Amino acid sequence: MAKFDESDPRWIVQAREDGTNVNHWHWSEKDCSEWSKQRLGQLLGDLTLLSGPATAKTTGLQSVEGDSILNIRKAKLIASYELHIKVKWEGKTADGQQGSGLIELPYVADENHDEDPEVRVLLPDENAAAQQLKAEILAKGKEPIYLAI
């Protein structure tokens, strides 16, 4: 046992001249927002939602808003993200009518990663073909989105 005012050098964190965070012992944080946008663009950019009599697919990422951060503490990686995603889609009904719109995922976050995120289908014009495709996407087309993210 050490005497009073003596210290065991194994337990003292030495102040380093170069300020290096050896083995990421202390918290460090990296912004991964741009990488997240690129990766979500790859995953959701050309995704088949419906392939029955009616067809629908995503045509690209419209926007990704929010934060995506990678924290490192004691050499452990801790991902933290909270995103609002919008994806463009287009499709055809069984009788050949066209429709298009946006798929919105308003809250995709690390705290609900084990749950299916909320999916909203937004239509720029409320025509019958777009309404029919919206109903089919909400009924059958959410699963490919869940699998992609």
mmCIF file of C-alpha atoms in Angstrom:
data_model
loop_
_atom_site.group_PDB
_atom_site.id
_atom_site.type_symbol
_atom_site.label_atom_id
_atom_site.label_comp_id
_atom_site.label_asym_id
_atom_site.label_seq_id
_atom_site.Cartn_x
_atom_site.Cartn_y
_atom_site.Cartn_z
ATOM 1 C CA MET A 1 0.000 0.000 0.000
ATOM 2 C CA ALA A 2 1.261 3.456 -0.858
ATOM 3 C CA LYS A 3 2.065 5.943 1.837
ATOM 4 C CA PHE A 4 0.151 9.196 2.075
ATOM 5 C CA ASP A 5 1.021 11.585 -0.758
ATOM 6 C CA GLU A 6 2.810 8.846 -2.685
ATOM 7 C CA SER A 7 1.193 7.541 -5.841
ATOM 8 C CA ASP A 8 1.333 4.336 -7.769
ATOM 9 C CA PRO A 9 2.596 5.189 -11.290
ATOM 10 C CA ARG A 10 0.423 2.448 -12.823
ATOM 11 C CA TRP A 11 -2.728 4.416 -12.017
ATOM 12 C CA ILE A 12 -1.627 7.948 -12.814
ATOM 13 C CA VAL A 13 -2.460 9.327 -16.245
ATOM 14 C CA GLN A 14 0.583 11.248 -17.322
ATOM 15 C CA ALA A 15 0.111 14.543 -19.102
ATOM 16 C CA ARG A 16 1.609 14.033 -22.541
ATOM 17 C CA GLU A 17 3.636 16.743 -24.206
ATOM 18 C CA ASP A 18 2.138 15.939 -27.621
ATOM 19 C CA GLY A 19 -1.465 15.780 -26.357
ATOM 20 C CA THR A 20 -2.068 12.408 -28.023
ATOM 21 C CA ASN A 21 -5.251 10.545 -27.154
ATOM 22 C CA VAL A 22 -3.591 7.123 -26.922
ATOM 23 C CA ASN A 23 -5.863 4.260 -28.046
ATOM 24 C CA HIS A 24 -8.832 6.660 -27.962
ATOM 25 C CA TRP A 25 -8.981 6.368 -24.189
ATOM 26 C CA HIS A 26 -10.735 9.695 -23.846
ATOM 27 C CA TRP A 27 -13.902 10.580 -25.752
ATOM 28 C CA SER A 28 -13.394 11.477 -29.369
ATOM 29 C CA GLU A 29 -16.114 12.203 -31.863
ATOM 30 C CA LYS A 30 -16.270 12.036 -35.642
ATOM 31 C CA ASP A 31 -19.000 13.584 -37.780
ATOM 32 C CA CYS A 32 -20.291 10.951 -40.243
ATOM 33 C CA SER A 33 -23.107 12.975 -41.824
ATOM 34 C CA GLU A 34 -21.646 13.058 -45.331
ATOM 35 C CA TRP A 35 -20.845 9.358 -45.259
ATOM 36 C CA SER A 36 -24.398 8.639 -44.037
ATOM 37 C CA LYS A 37 -25.903 10.605 -46.925
ATOM 38 C CA GLN A 38 -23.772 8.748 -49.459
ATOM 39 C CA ARG A 39 -24.532 5.346 -47.945
ATOM 40 C CA LEU A 40 -28.274 5.986 -47.681
ATOM 41 C CA GLY A 41 -28.201 7.163 -51.295
ATOM 42 C CA GLN A 42 -26.681 3.814 -52.282
ATOM 43 C CA LEU A 43 -29.126 1.798 -50.175
ATOM 44 C CA LEU A 44 -32.329 3.691 -51.017
ATOM 45 C CA GLY A 45 -31.492 5.154 -54.448
ATOM 46 C CA ASP A 46 -32.799 2.369 -56.694
ATOM 47 C CA LEU A 47 -34.944 0.126 -54.519
ATOM 48 C CA THR A 48 -37.847 -1.971 -55.841
ATOM 49 C CA LEU A 49 -40.869 -1.455 -53.588
ATOM 50 C CA LEU A 50 -43.597 -3.263 -55.552
ATOM 51 C CA SER A 51 -43.182 -5.885 -58.246
ATOM 52 C CA GLY A 52 -46.668 -7.313 -58.694
ATOM 53 C CA PRO A 53 -49.307 -6.103 -61.088
ATOM 54 C CA ALA A 54 -48.486 -2.621 -59.764
ATOM 55 C CA THR A 55 -44.819 -1.594 -59.738
ATOM 56 C CA ALA A 56 -42.999 1.058 -57.758
ATOM 57 C CA LYS A 57 -39.366 1.882 -57.109
ATOM 58 C CA THR A 58 -37.319 4.603 -55.521
ATOM 59 C CA THR A 59 -35.536 6.970 -57.875
ATOM 60 C CA GLY A 60 -33.134 8.727 -55.541
ATOM 61 C CA LEU A 61 -32.562 10.354 -52.227
ATOM 62 C CA GLN A 62 -34.097 13.808 -51.961
ATOM 63 C CA SER A 63 -32.763 14.829 -48.556
ATOM 64 C CA VAL A 64 -31.190 13.611 -45.346
ATOM 65 C CA GLU A 65 -31.319 15.937 -42.371
ATOM 66 C CA GLY A 66 -30.020 15.424 -38.858
ATOM 67 C CA ASP A 67 -26.888 14.164 -37.174
ATOM 68 C CA SER A 68 -24.767 11.085 -37.598
ATOM 69 C CA ILE A 69 -21.823 10.806 -35.222
ATOM 70 C CA LEU A 70 -19.321 8.104 -34.330
ATOM 71 C CA ASN A 71 -18.077 8.345 -30.742
ATOM 72 C CA ILE A 72 -14.977 6.500 -29.593
ATOM 73 C CA ARG A 73 -14.262 5.845 -25.916
ATOM 74 C CA LYS A 74 -11.730 3.351 -24.571
ATOM 75 C CA ALA A 75 -11.326 1.994 -28.139
ATOM 76 C CA LYS A 76 -15.060 1.179 -28.347
ATOM 77 C CA LEU A 77 -17.132 2.530 -31.227
ATOM 78 C CA ILE A 78 -20.501 4.036 -30.327
ATOM 79 C CA ALA A 79 -22.712 5.115 -33.226
ATOM 80 C CA SER A 80 -25.219 7.884 -32.611
ATOM 81 C CA TYR A 81 -27.636 9.111 -35.260
ATOM 82 C CA GLU A 82 -30.932 10.908 -35.594
ATOM 83 C CA LEU A 83 -32.050 11.351 -39.199
ATOM 84 C CA HIS A 84 -35.003 12.606 -41.218
ATOM 85 C CA ILE A 85 -34.932 10.975 -44.667
ATOM 86 C CA LYS A 86 -36.898 11.737 -47.853
ATOM 87 C CA VAL A 87 -36.736 9.464 -50.907
ATOM 88 C CA LYS A 88 -38.324 10.040 -54.338
ATOM 89 C CA TRP A 89 -40.397 7.235 -55.843
ATOM 90 C CA GLU A 90 -42.362 6.523 -59.016
ATOM 91 C CA GLY A 91 -44.572 3.699 -60.142
ATOM 92 C CA LYS A 92 -47.329 2.322 -62.371
ATOM 93 C CA THR A 93 -50.662 0.857 -61.389
ATOM 94 C CA ALA A 94 -51.881 -2.486 -62.766
ATOM 95 C CA ASP A 95 -53.755 -0.617 -65.524
ATOM 96 C CA GLY A 96 -50.654 1.421 -66.536
ATOM 97 C CA GLN A 97 -51.349 4.778 -64.892
ATOM 98 C CA GLN A 98 -48.303 6.610 -63.526
ATOM 99 C CA GLY A 99 -47.793 8.028 -60.066
ATOM 100 C CA SER A 100 -44.921 9.525 -58.099
ATOM 101 C CA GLY A 101 -44.147 11.192 -54.811
ATOM 102 C CA LEU A 102 -41.931 11.062 -51.750
ATOM 103 C CA ILE A 103 -41.366 8.507 -49.035
ATOM 104 C CA GLU A 104 -40.574 10.154 -45.729
ATOM 105 C CA LEU A 105 -38.925 8.514 -42.734
ATOM 106 C CA PRO A 106 -39.330 11.282 -40.147
ATOM 107 C CA TYR A 107 -37.324 9.712 -37.312
ATOM 108 C CA VAL A 108 -34.591 7.140 -37.825
ATOM 109 C CA ALA A 109 -32.413 7.042 -34.717
ATOM 110 C CA ASP A 110 -30.076 4.833 -32.725
ATOM 111 C CA GLU A 111 -32.536 4.772 -29.828
ATOM 112 C CA ASN A 112 -35.162 3.003 -31.961
ATOM 113 C CA HIS A 113 -32.831 0.906 -34.131
ATOM 114 C CA ASP A 114 -34.609 -2.306 -33.163
ATOM 115 C CA GLU A 115 -38.015 -0.993 -34.270
ATOM 116 C CA ASP A 116 -39.400 -0.395 -37.742
ATOM 117 C CA PRO A 117 -39.312 3.344 -38.431
ATOM 118 C CA GLU A 118 -42.435 5.286 -39.328
ATOM 119 C CA VAL A 119 -42.937 5.494 -43.100
ATOM 120 C CA ARG A 120 -45.054 8.199 -44.717
ATOM 121 C CA VAL A 121 -45.923 8.385 -48.400
ATOM 122 C CA LEU A 122 -46.361 11.958 -49.632
ATOM 123 C CA LEU A 123 -48.101 12.788 -52.909
ATOM 124 C CA PRO A 124 -47.617 16.061 -54.833
ATOM 125 C CA ASP A 125 -50.966 15.591 -56.581
ATOM 126 C CA GLU A 126 -53.869 13.571 -55.268
ATOM 127 C CA ASN A 127 -54.806 11.678 -58.444
ATOM 128 C CA ALA A 128 -56.377 8.203 -58.340
ATOM 129 C CA ALA A 129 -53.278 6.374 -59.603
ATOM 130 C CA ALA A 130 -51.033 7.993 -56.996
ATOM 131 C CA GLN A 131 -53.569 7.217 -54.239
ATOM 132 C CA GLN A 132 -53.707 3.560 -55.293
ATOM 133 C CA LEU A 133 -49.907 3.293 -55.383
ATOM 134 C CA LYS A 134 -49.653 4.997 -51.998
ATOM 135 C CA ALA A 135 -52.009 2.426 -50.478
ATOM 136 C CA GLU A 136 -50.053 -0.472 -51.994
ATOM 137 C CA ILE A 137 -46.686 0.933 -50.871
ATOM 138 C CA LEU A 138 -47.979 1.331 -47.325
ATOM 139 C CA ALA A 139 -49.385 -2.217 -47.404
ATOM 140 C CA LYS A 140 -46.562 -4.107 -49.174
ATOM 141 C CA GLY A 141 -43.703 -1.743 -50.017
ATOM 142 C CA LYS A 142 -42.349 -0.846 -46.582
ATOM 143 C CA GLU A 143 -40.473 -4.116 -46.059
ATOM 144 C CA PRO A 144 -37.731 -3.374 -48.674
ATOM 145 C CA ILE A 145 -37.131 -0.015 -46.947
ATOM 146 C CA TYR A 146 -36.821 -1.701 -43.543
ATOM 147 C CA LEU A 147 -34.361 -4.236 -44.960
ATOM 148 C CA ALA A 148 -32.301 -1.525 -46.675
ATOM 149 C CA ILE A 149 -31.791 0.592 -43.586
#
